[in-house]
mmCIF file of C-alpha atoms in Angstrom:
data_model
loop_
_atom_site.group_PDB
_atom_site.id
_atom_site.type_symbol
_atom_site.label_atom_id
_atom_site.label_comp_id
_atom_site.label_asym_id
_atom_site.label_seq_id
_atom_site.Cartn_x
_atom_site.Cartn_y
_atom_site.Cartn_z
ATOM 1 C CA UNK K 1 26.222 42.187 42.483
ATOM 2 C CA UNK K 2 25.701 38.932 40.511
ATOM 3 C CA UNK K 3 25.444 38.721 36.126
ATOM 4 C CA UNK K 4 23.552 36.112 34.520
ATOM 5 C CA UNK K 5 26.720 34.763 32.346
ATOM 6 C CA UNK K 6 25.738 34.047 28.742
ATOM 7 C CA UNK K 7 24.449 30.258 27.023
ATOM 8 C CA UNK K 8 27.264 30.973 24.501
ATOM 9 C CA UNK K 9 29.382 33.134 22.811
ATOM 10 C CA UNK K 10 27.146 35.435 20.400
ATOM 11 C CA UNK K 11 27.071 33.209 17.006
ATOM 12 C CA UNK K 12 27.613 34.381 13.630
ATOM 13 C CA UNK K 13 23.920 35.863 11.897
ATOM 14 C CA UNK K 14 22.383 32.179 10.506
ATOM 15 C CA UNK K 15 19.759 34.050 7.727
ATOM 16 C CA UNK K 16 16.797 31.955 9.240
ATOM 17 C CA UNK K 17 13.506 32.462 7.644
ATOM 18 C CA UNK K 18 10.629 30.695 10.296
ATOM 19 C CA UNK K 19 8.805 29.255 7.213
ATOM 20 C CA UNK K 20 11.090 27.597 5.718
ATOM 21 C CA UNK K 21 11.714 24.429 7.342
ATOM 22 C CA UNK K 22 15.389 23.376 5.897
ATOM 23 C CA UNK K 23 17.267 26.697 7.501
ATOM 24 C CA UNK K 24 15.359 25.443 11.235
ATOM 25 C CA UNK K 25 16.929 22.394 10.770
ATOM 26 C CA UNK K 26 20.624 21.840 10.001
ATOM 27 C CA UNK K 27 23.239 19.247 9.824
ATOM 28 C CA UNK K 28 26.811 20.004 11.750
ATOM 29 C CA UNK K 29 28.161 21.406 8.600
ATOM 30 C CA UNK K 30 25.549 23.697 7.389
ATOM 31 C CA UNK K 31 26.086 25.406 10.924
ATOM 32 C CA UNK K 32 29.573 24.828 10.569
ATOM 33 C CA UNK K 33 29.429 26.973 7.113
ATOM 34 C CA UNK K 34 27.943 29.556 8.722
ATOM 35 C CA UNK K 35 30.385 29.970 11.346
ATOM 36 C CA UNK K 36 28.995 28.301 13.931
ATOM 37 C CA UNK K 37 31.514 26.200 16.285
ATOM 38 C CA UNK K 38 31.189 22.897 17.873
ATOM 39 C CA UNK K 39 31.489 23.998 21.412
ATOM 40 C CA UNK K 40 29.033 26.520 20.491
ATOM 41 C CA UNK K 41 26.378 24.608 18.538
ATOM 42 C CA UNK K 42 26.971 22.186 21.741
ATOM 43 C CA UNK K 43 26.436 25.057 24.006
ATOM 44 C CA UNK K 44 23.101 25.828 22.549
ATOM 45 C CA UNK K 45 22.147 22.576 22.861
ATOM 46 C CA UNK K 46 22.218 21.912 26.780
ATOM 47 C CA UNK K 47 19.857 22.149 28.633
ATOM 48 C CA UNK K 48 16.510 24.846 28.543
ATOM 49 C CA UNK K 49 18.742 26.531 25.541
ATOM 50 C CA UNK K 50 16.905 27.787 22.287
ATOM 51 C CA UNK K 51 18.603 24.490 20.711
ATOM 52 C CA UNK K 52 18.298 20.304 20.116
ATOM 53 C CA UNK K 53 20.277 17.556 18.880
ATOM 54 C CA UNK K 54 17.555 16.212 17.297
ATOM 55 C CA UNK K 55 19.370 13.125 15.666
ATOM 56 C CA UNK K 56 23.313 12.388 15.613
ATOM 57 C CA UNK K 57 25.111 15.404 12.955
ATOM 58 C CA UNK K 58 21.245 16.908 12.944
ATOM 59 C CA UNK K 59 20.608 19.804 14.743
ATOM 60 C CA UNK K 60 16.582 22.145 15.478
ATOM 61 C CA UNK K 61 16.959 25.333 15.936
ATOM 62 C CA UNK K 62 13.943 26.550 19.079
ATOM 63 C CA UNK K 63 13.184 24.650 21.759
ATOM 64 C CA UNK K 64 9.546 23.131 20.816
ATOM 65 C CA UNK K 65 8.960 20.046 19.349
ATOM 66 C CA UNK K 66 9.173 19.437 15.776
ATOM 67 C CA UNK K 67 6.976 19.489 13.206
ATOM 68 C CA UNK K 68 6.579 16.602 10.327
ATOM 69 C CA UNK K 69 8.772 18.440 7.546
ATOM 70 C CA UNK K 70 11.582 18.937 10.352
ATOM 71 C CA UNK K 71 11.142 15.549 11.439
ATOM 72 C CA UNK K 72 11.703 14.374 7.286
ATOM 73 C CA UNK K 73 14.255 17.041 6.596
ATOM 74 C CA UNK K 74 16.424 15.881 10.309
ATOM 75 C CA UNK K 75 15.970 12.416 8.448
ATOM 76 C CA UNK K 76 17.281 13.210 5.107
ATOM 77 C CA UNK K 77 20.336 15.575 6.194
ATOM 78 C CA UNK K 78 21.161 12.114 8.685
ATOM 79 C CA UNK K 79 20.819 10.227 6.117
ATOM 80 C CA UNK K 80 22.514 11.947 3.208
ATOM 81 C CA UNK K 81 26.215 12.742 2.815
ATOM 82 C CA UNK K 82 27.071 16.753 4.340
ATOM 83 C CA UNK K 83 28.002 19.432 1.132
ATOM 84 C CA UNK K 84 31.930 19.929 0.550
ATOM 85 C CA UNK K 85 31.589 22.849 -0.170
ATOM 86 C CA UNK K 86 32.324 26.149 1.770
ATOM 87 C CA UNK K 87 29.801 28.606 0.372
ATOM 88 C CA UNK K 88 27.545 30.141 3.321
ATOM 89 C CA UNK K 89 24.124 28.570 2.585
ATOM 90 C CA UNK K 90 21.860 25.712 0.493
ATOM 91 C CA UNK K 91 20.913 27.465 -1.936
ATOM 92 C CA UNK K 92 19.264 24.681 -4.585
ATOM 93 C CA UNK K 93 18.177 20.628 -4.242
ATOM 94 C CA UNK K 94 21.667 19.797 -5.387
ATOM 95 C CA UNK K 95 23.272 21.685 -2.464
ATOM 96 C CA UNK K 96 20.314 20.179 0.830
ATOM 97 C CA UNK K 97 22.877 17.855 2.535
ATOM 98 C CA UNK K 98 20.408 15.024 1.227
ATOM 99 C CA UNK K 99 22.850 12.982 -0.899
ATOM 100 C CA UNK K 100 21.953 10.521 -2.754
ATOM 101 C CA UNK K 101 19.402 9.590 -0.168
ATOM 102 C CA UNK K 102 14.841 9.839 -0.283
ATOM 103 C CA UNK K 103 12.450 9.463 1.850
ATOM 104 C CA UNK K 104 10.270 5.793 1.039
ATOM 105 C CA UNK K 105 8.298 3.298 2.201
ATOM 106 C CA UNK K 106 5.124 5.408 4.499
ATOM 107 C CA UNK K 107 6.176 8.760 4.223
ATOM 108 C CA UNK K 108 6.757 9.318 1.159
ATOM 109 C CA UNK K 109 3.366 7.559 0.247
ATOM 110 C CA UNK K 110 2.247 10.960 2.766
ATOM 111 C CA UNK K 111 4.265 12.657 0.545
ATOM 112 C CA UNK K 112 2.286 11.905 -2.295
ATOM 113 C CA UNK K 113 -0.934 12.207 -0.590
ATOM 114 C CA UNK K 114 -2.119 8.563 -0.151
ATOM 115 C CA UNK K 115 -5.007 9.098 2.478
ATOM 116 C CA UNK K 116 -3.760 5.286 4.439
ATOM 117 C CA UNK K 117 -0.810 7.156 4.882
ATOM 118 C CA UNK K 118 -1.966 8.990 7.140
ATOM 119 C CA UNK K 119 -0.758 12.688 8.566
ATOM 120 C CA UNK K 120 3.383 13.130 8.098
ATOM 121 C CA UNK K 121 3.658 14.619 11.538
ATOM 122 C CA UNK K 122 2.101 11.902 13.012
ATOM 123 C CA UNK K 123 3.736 9.080 11.916
ATOM 124 C CA UNK K 124 6.692 6.847 14.247
ATOM 125 C CA UNK K 125 9.225 6.120 11.394
ATOM 126 C CA UNK K 126 10.282 8.076 8.346
ATOM 127 C CA UNK K 127 12.139 5.058 6.154
ATOM 128 C CA UNK K 128 14.821 6.714 3.962
ATOM 129 C CA UNK K 129 16.591 4.686 0.953
ATOM 130 C CA UNK K 130 20.343 4.702 0.621
ATOM 131 C CA UNK K 131 22.873 2.832 -1.473
ATOM 132 C CA UNK K 132 23.961 -0.707 -0.219
ATOM 133 C CA UNK K 133 27.745 0.239 0.768
ATOM 134 C CA UNK K 134 26.685 3.204 3.247
ATOM 135 C CA UNK K 135 27.430 2.807 6.826
ATOM 136 C CA UNK K 136 24.565 3.750 8.964
ATOM 137 C CA UNK K 137 22.859 2.913 11.339
ATOM 138 C CA UNK K 138 18.852 3.598 11.837
ATOM 139 C CA UNK K 139 18.469 5.533 15.096
ATOM 140 C CA UNK K 140 15.703 7.016 17.290
ATOM 141 C CA UNK K 141 12.487 8.360 13.564
ATOM 142 C CA UNK K 142 14.465 7.181 11.013
ATOM 143 C CA UNK K 143 14.735 3.714 9.477
ATOM 144 C CA UNK K 144 17.389 3.297 7.087
ATOM 145 C CA UNK K 145 17.612 0.935 4.584
ATOM 146 C CA UNK K 146 19.526 0.267 2.191
ATOM 147 C CA UNK K 147 19.945 -0.622 -1.739
ATOM 148 C CA UNK K 148 22.460 -2.164 -4.272
ATOM 149 C CA UNK K 149 19.713 0.119 -6.651
ATOM 150 C CA UNK K 150 18.929 2.845 -5.843
ATOM 151 C CA UNK K 151 16.234 4.159 -8.085
ATOM 152 C CA UNK K 152 16.042 8.004 -9.445
ATOM 153 C CA UNK K 153 13.997 9.585 -7.608
ATOM 154 C CA UNK K 154 11.035 11.990 -7.917
ATOM 155 C CA UNK K 155 11.051 15.294 -6.229
ATOM 156 C CA UNK K 156 7.764 16.633 -4.671
ATOM 157 C CA UNK K 157 8.589 19.968 -3.877
ATOM 158 C CA UNK K 158 11.796 19.896 -2.430
ATOM 159 C CA UNK K 159 11.832 16.548 -1.285
ATOM 160 C CA UNK K 160 13.526 13.540 -2.734
ATOM 161 C CA UNK K 161 11.094 10.912 -3.128
ATOM 162 C CA UNK K 162 11.293 7.174 -3.812
ATOM 163 C CA UNK K 163 8.809 6.349 -7.199
ATOM 164 C CA UNK K 164 5.691 5.223 -5.766
ATOM 165 C CA UNK K 165 6.042 1.875 -6.884
ATOM 166 C CA UNK K 166 8.827 1.687 -5.013
ATOM 167 C CA UNK K 167 7.407 2.985 -1.901
ATOM 168 C CA UNK K 168 4.706 0.703 -1.739
ATOM 169 C CA UNK K 169 6.986 -2.231 -1.495
ATOM 170 C CA UNK K 170 8.992 -0.916 0.739
ATOM 171 C CA UNK K 171 5.693 0.002 2.584
ATOM 172 C CA UNK K 172 4.223 -3.645 1.988
ATOM 173 C CA UNK K 173 7.812 -4.891 3.638
ATOM 174 C CA UNK K 174 6.721 -3.541 6.729
ATOM 175 C CA UNK K 175 3.534 -4.569 6.875
ATOM 176 C CA UNK K 176 1.272 -7.571 8.723
ATOM 177 C CA UNK K 177 -1.969 -7.044 8.288
ATOM 178 C CA UNK K 178 -3.233 -7.998 4.844
ATOM 179 C CA UNK K 179 -6.378 -5.025 5.851
ATOM 180 C CA UNK K 180 -3.774 -2.507 5.524
ATOM 181 C CA UNK K 181 -1.881 -3.635 2.732
ATOM 182 C CA UNK K 182 -5.275 -4.011 0.889
ATOM 183 C CA UNK K 183 -6.538 -0.709 1.527
ATOM 184 C CA UNK K 184 -3.184 0.777 0.240
ATOM 185 C CA UNK K 185 -2.476 -1.098 -2.263
ATOM 186 C CA UNK K 186 -6.320 -0.199 -3.692
ATOM 187 C CA UNK K 187 -6.139 3.286 -3.272
ATOM 188 C CA UNK K 188 -2.835 3.419 -5.427
ATOM 189 C CA UNK K 189 -4.594 1.763 -8.197
ATOM 190 C CA UNK K 190 -7.897 3.273 -7.645
ATOM 191 C CA UNK K 191 -6.465 7.107 -7.324
ATOM 192 C CA UNK K 192 -4.067 6.519 -10.446
ATOM 193 C CA UNK K 193 -0.694 6.319 -8.703
ATOM 194 C CA UNK K 194 -0.132 2.924 -10.408
ATOM 195 C CA UNK K 195 -1.256 0.810 -12.650
ATOM 196 C CA UNK K 196 -1.769 -2.989 -10.848
ATOM 197 C CA UNK K 197 0.441 -5.019 -13.167
ATOM 198 C CA UNK K 198 3.380 -2.864 -12.499
ATOM 199 C CA UNK K 199 3.100 -2.417 -8.911
ATOM 200 C CA UNK K 200 2.946 -6.596 -8.497
ATOM 201 C CA UNK K 201 6.097 -6.399 -10.777
ATOM 202 C CA UNK K 202 7.590 -4.743 -7.790
ATOM 203 C CA UNK K 203 6.494 -6.611 -5.439
ATOM 204 C CA UNK K 204 7.873 -9.476 -7.034
ATOM 205 C CA UNK K 205 10.709 -8.324 -6.772
ATOM 206 C CA UNK K 206 11.228 -7.385 -3.233
ATOM 207 C CA UNK K 207 10.258 -10.781 -2.760
ATOM 208 C CA UNK K 208 6.968 -9.749 -1.565
ATOM 209 C CA UNK K 209 4.403 -11.782 -3.051
ATOM 210 C CA UNK K 210 4.782 -14.492 -1.064
ATOM 211 C CA UNK K 211 3.825 -13.008 2.619
ATOM 212 C CA UNK K 212 0.507 -14.369 3.927
ATOM 213 C CA UNK K 213 -0.727 -10.913 4.455
ATOM 214 C CA UNK K 214 -0.030 -10.089 0.458
ATOM 215 C CA UNK K 215 -0.826 -12.860 -1.511
ATOM 216 C CA UNK K 216 -4.941 -12.312 -0.615
ATOM 217 C CA UNK K 217 -4.159 -8.223 -0.906
ATOM 218 C CA UNK K 218 -2.470 -8.862 -4.933
ATOM 219 C CA UNK K 219 -5.303 -11.271 -5.962
ATOM 220 C CA UNK K 220 -7.783 -8.419 -4.508
ATOM 221 C CA UNK K 221 -5.538 -5.562 -6.253
ATOM 222 C CA UNK K 222 -5.900 -7.813 -9.960
ATOM 223 C CA UNK K 223 -9.513 -7.255 -9.781
ATOM 224 C CA UNK K 224 -9.500 -3.863 -8.902
ATOM 225 C CA UNK K 225 -7.196 -3.004 -11.621
ATOM 226 C CA UNK K 226 -8.927 -5.583 -14.037
ATOM 227 C CA UNK K 227 -12.455 -3.896 -13.509
ATOM 228 C CA UNK K 228 -10.716 -0.077 -13.605
ATOM 229 C CA UNK K 229 -9.291 -1.062 -16.805
ATOM 230 C CA UNK K 230 -12.940 -2.613 -17.902
ATOM 231 C CA UNK K 231 -14.777 0.612 -17.421
ATOM 232 C CA UNK K 232 -11.600 2.919 -18.963
ATOM 233 C CA UNK K 233 -12.480 1.102 -22.721
ATOM 234 C CA UNK K 234 -16.050 0.885 -22.242
ATOM 235 C CA UNK K 235 -15.473 4.954 -21.715
ATOM 236 C CA UNK K 236 -12.967 5.035 -24.954
ATOM 237 C CA UNK K 237 -15.128 3.129 -26.978
ATOM 238 C CA UNK K 238 -17.730 5.534 -25.636
ATOM 239 C CA UNK K 239 -16.322 9.077 -26.508
ATOM 240 C CA UNK K 240 -14.631 7.576 -28.703
ATOM 241 C CA UNK K 241 -17.194 7.581 -31.213
ATOM 242 C CA UNK K 242 -16.232 3.906 -31.800
ATOM 243 C CA UNK K 243 -19.604 1.299 -32.897
ATOM 244 C CA UNK K 244 -20.982 -0.595 -29.656
ATOM 245 C CA UNK K 245 -19.547 -4.011 -29.629
ATOM 246 C CA UNK K 246 -20.511 -7.147 -27.993
ATOM 247 C CA UNK K 247 -19.368 -6.822 -24.232
ATOM 248 C CA UNK K 248 -16.868 -9.671 -22.666
ATOM 249 C CA UNK K 249 -17.213 -12.881 -24.470
ATOM 250 C CA UNK K 250 -16.398 -15.754 -24.880
ATOM 251 C CA UNK K 251 -15.712 -17.657 -29.088
ATOM 252 C CA UNK K 252 -16.175 -20.984 -30.373
ATOM 253 C CA UNK K 253 -15.754 -22.399 -33.269
ATOM 254 C CA UNK K 254 -19.602 -24.703 -34.184
ATOM 255 C CA UNK K 255 -19.189 -27.594 -33.256
ATOM 256 C CA UNK K 256 -15.738 -27.101 -32.176
ATOM 257 C CA UNK K 257 -13.077 -25.750 -29.361
ATOM 258 C CA UNK K 258 -13.660 -22.830 -27.526
ATOM 259 C CA UNK K 259 -11.149 -19.777 -28.763
ATOM 260 C CA UNK K 260 -11.343 -17.810 -25.558
ATOM 261 C CA UNK K 261 -12.622 -14.872 -24.213
ATOM 262 C CA UNK K 262 -12.610 -11.466 -25.294
ATOM 263 C CA UNK K 263 -13.472 -8.194 -23.895
ATOM 264 C CA UNK K 264 -14.928 -6.545 -27.374
ATOM 265 C CA UNK K 265 -15.887 -8.067 -29.913
ATOM 266 C CA UNK K 266 -17.097 -6.862 -32.848
ATOM 267 C CA UNK K 267 -19.009 -10.068 -35.059
ATOM 268 C CA UNK K 268 -19.259 -7.756 -38.435
ATOM 269 C CA UNK K 269 -15.903 -6.921 -38.482
ATOM 270 C CA UNK K 270 -14.015 -9.829 -36.989
ATOM 271 C CA UNK K 271 -11.861 -7.362 -34.673
ATOM 272 C CA UNK K 272 -11.406 -8.280 -30.895
ATOM 273 C CA UNK K 273 -9.667 -6.566 -28.223
ATOM 274 C CA UNK K 274 -7.763 -8.302 -25.622
ATOM 275 C CA UNK K 275 -7.347 -6.493 -21.948
ATOM 276 C CA UNK K 276 -3.947 -7.568 -20.765
ATOM 277 C CA UNK K 277 -3.917 -7.610 -17.018
ATOM 278 C CA UNK K 278 -1.780 -10.224 -16.345
ATOM 279 C CA UNK K 279 0.643 -10.343 -13.195
ATOM 280 C CA UNK K 280 3.633 -10.259 -14.029
ATOM 281 C CA UNK K 281 4.802 -13.146 -11.353
ATOM 282 C CA UNK K 282 6.864 -15.122 -13.979
ATOM 283 C CA UNK K 283 8.336 -12.534 -15.905
ATOM 284 C CA UNK K 284 11.355 -11.131 -13.121
ATOM 285 C CA UNK K 285 14.547 -12.789 -14.481
ATOM 286 C CA UNK K 286 16.271 -15.535 -12.950
ATOM 287 C CA UNK K 287 19.874 -15.721 -11.292
ATOM 288 C CA UNK K 288 20.994 -16.119 -14.834
ATOM 289 C CA UNK K 289 19.547 -13.005 -15.574
ATOM 290 C CA UNK K 290 16.721 -14.564 -17.760
ATOM 291 C CA UNK K 291 13.039 -14.081 -17.868
ATOM 292 C CA UNK K 292 11.374 -16.908 -16.794
ATOM 293 C CA UNK K 293 8.898 -18.658 -18.540
ATOM 294 C CA UNK K 294 4.907 -16.530 -17.950
ATOM 295 C CA UNK K 295 2.343 -18.887 -18.746
ATOM 296 C CA UNK K 296 -0.498 -16.499 -18.808
ATOM 297 C CA UNK K 297 1.437 -15.344 -21.476
ATOM 298 C CA UNK K 298 2.427 -19.021 -23.625
ATOM 299 C CA UNK K 299 -1.544 -18.709 -23.392
ATOM 300 C CA UNK K 300 -2.410 -15.579 -24.103
ATOM 301 C CA UNK K 301 -0.132 -15.923 -27.598
ATOM 302 C CA UNK K 302 -1.389 -19.212 -27.980
ATOM 303 C CA UNK K 303 -5.282 -18.192 -28.170
ATOM 304 C CA UNK K 304 -4.366 -14.667 -30.330
ATOM 305 C CA UNK K 305 -2.425 -16.953 -33.067
ATOM 306 C CA UNK K 306 -5.676 -19.343 -33.242
ATOM 307 C CA UNK K 307 -7.431 -16.912 -33.770
ATOM 308 C CA UNK K 308 -6.043 -14.662 -35.738
ATOM 309 C CA UNK K 309 -5.139 -17.764 -38.398
ATOM 310 C CA UNK K 310 -8.760 -17.990 -38.429
ATOM 311 C CA UNK K 311 -8.820 -13.813 -39.949
ATOM 312 C CA UNK K 312 -10.053 -12.992 -36.105
ATOM 313 C CA UNK K 313 -8.199 -9.734 -35.602
ATOM 314 C CA UNK K 314 -7.148 -9.308 -31.971
ATOM 315 C CA UNK K 315 -5.751 -5.494 -30.413
ATOM 316 C CA UNK K 316 -3.759 -5.835 -27.606
ATOM 317 C CA UNK K 317 -4.578 -3.046 -24.856
ATOM 318 C CA UNK K 318 -2.913 -2.502 -21.266
ATOM 319 C CA UNK K 319 -4.517 -0.520 -18.443
ATOM 320 C CA UNK K 320 -1.547 1.749 -18.946
ATOM 321 C CA UNK K 321 -1.811 2.824 -22.611
ATOM 322 C CA UNK K 322 -5.751 3.673 -21.807
ATOM 323 C CA UNK K 323 -4.859 5.773 -19.100
ATOM 324 C CA UNK K 324 -2.119 7.895 -20.786
ATOM 325 C CA UNK K 325 -2.695 6.752 -24.894
ATOM 326 C CA UNK K 326 -6.312 6.523 -25.000
ATOM 327 C CA UNK K 327 -6.946 8.473 -28.006
ATOM 328 C CA UNK K 328 -4.097 6.397 -29.244
ATOM 329 C CA UNK K 329 -5.668 3.491 -28.153
ATOM 330 C CA UNK K 330 -8.850 4.270 -30.279
ATOM 331 C CA UNK K 331 -7.461 5.387 -33.418
ATOM 332 C CA UNK K 332 -5.493 1.915 -32.955
ATOM 333 C CA UNK K 333 -9.052 0.224 -33.024
ATOM 334 C CA UNK K 334 -10.799 2.616 -34.868
ATOM 335 C CA UNK K 335 -7.848 1.637 -38.063
ATOM 336 C CA UNK K 336 -8.139 -2.341 -37.683
ATOM 337 C CA UNK K 337 -12.166 -1.613 -37.946
ATOM 338 C CA UNK K 338 -12.071 0.197 -41.063
ATOM 339 C CA UNK K 339 -9.296 -2.324 -42.685
ATOM 340 C CA UNK K 340 -11.390 -5.127 -41.905
ATOM 341 C CA UNK K 341 -12.825 -4.784 -45.675
ATOM 342 C CA UNK K 342 -9.426 -5.079 -46.924
ATOM 343 C CA UNK K 343 -9.110 -8.399 -45.882
ATOM 344 C CA UNK K 344 -10.120 -11.816 -46.458
ATOM 345 C CA UNK K 345 -13.315 -12.824 -44.713
ATOM 346 C CA UNK K 346 -12.817 -14.743 -41.557
ATOM 347 C CA UNK K 347 -14.268 -17.504 -40.568
ATOM 348 C CA UNK K 348 -17.220 -18.044 -39.361
ATOM 349 C CA UNK K 349 -17.259 -18.009 -34.992
ATOM 350 C CA UNK K 350 -20.105 -18.014 -32.314
ATOM 351 C CA UNK K 351 -20.324 -16.037 -30.058
ATOM 352 C CA UNK K 352 -21.327 -16.807 -26.438
ATOM 353 C CA UNK K 353 -21.595 -14.829 -23.539
ATOM 354 C CA UNK K 354 -18.669 -15.531 -21.244
#
């Protein structure tokens, strides 16, 4: 009489919770910590067996196709350093076996909720950021990106994810279609994930601004960012009870040269507001660590100095300040308007539409 031979010896009890992805995908080191030998693991991964070999040193503990979350967890286990403790099971984020690895690129944007990133389960590739010193190759659906400067990870649930700016730069680095790049960057700004100038700075540091697919997208991004900042400025004046200014005007001395445009101007108080939506294309340090000169900033500083010599107070606002501390910025503008009565009268300037 023939008996069916068991697939493998009885395994130690594994506390598998079907709802917990971190216990449906385990590394070889984690399995060893649970008392599962390499031979037992290999036996259960044979054709028709209950487990699968998902990635080098990473195993899927069920026979069906991996979900998006399982592939994500597996990618981090592959890229992370295996745990060195002999404790039975990972109990928290510091014991997941991820090490310094973090998700970046499109997969990270999907975790942040970007509509243009698509569904996590439909992604063919998961980008994982690791220190440059790691000797690790890309494999199957995992693309390993090495960097000399690891950013601080953001936790999305229990998943370590690169900050939005860095994830966007890593995603754009792998894209060639200008329309796709533009949609991605536009969503980042309109959904409030990051400010345009900060994003352009990140793209500049990644040396992506010169790429054909990026050039036009960045110009559109900055225009979109200015429109968003202007809307916030209008809302600030309206919602915080400031007097109505003249919007988007050009200042000029009578019979003299133009003094430049401002976003808002109160002629009775000689107070102007200017939004700083410059792209920091020149702000990245050179090889000697010195900041490169920004001609836009130089022109802005000269204009501001000229106006203040004429008695016009210029309030400098950034899109980030309007988004994160709008009440404080309204107080700054109100204080400048109230202080007008205590200043020497400003020189007369002409106000023209811009």
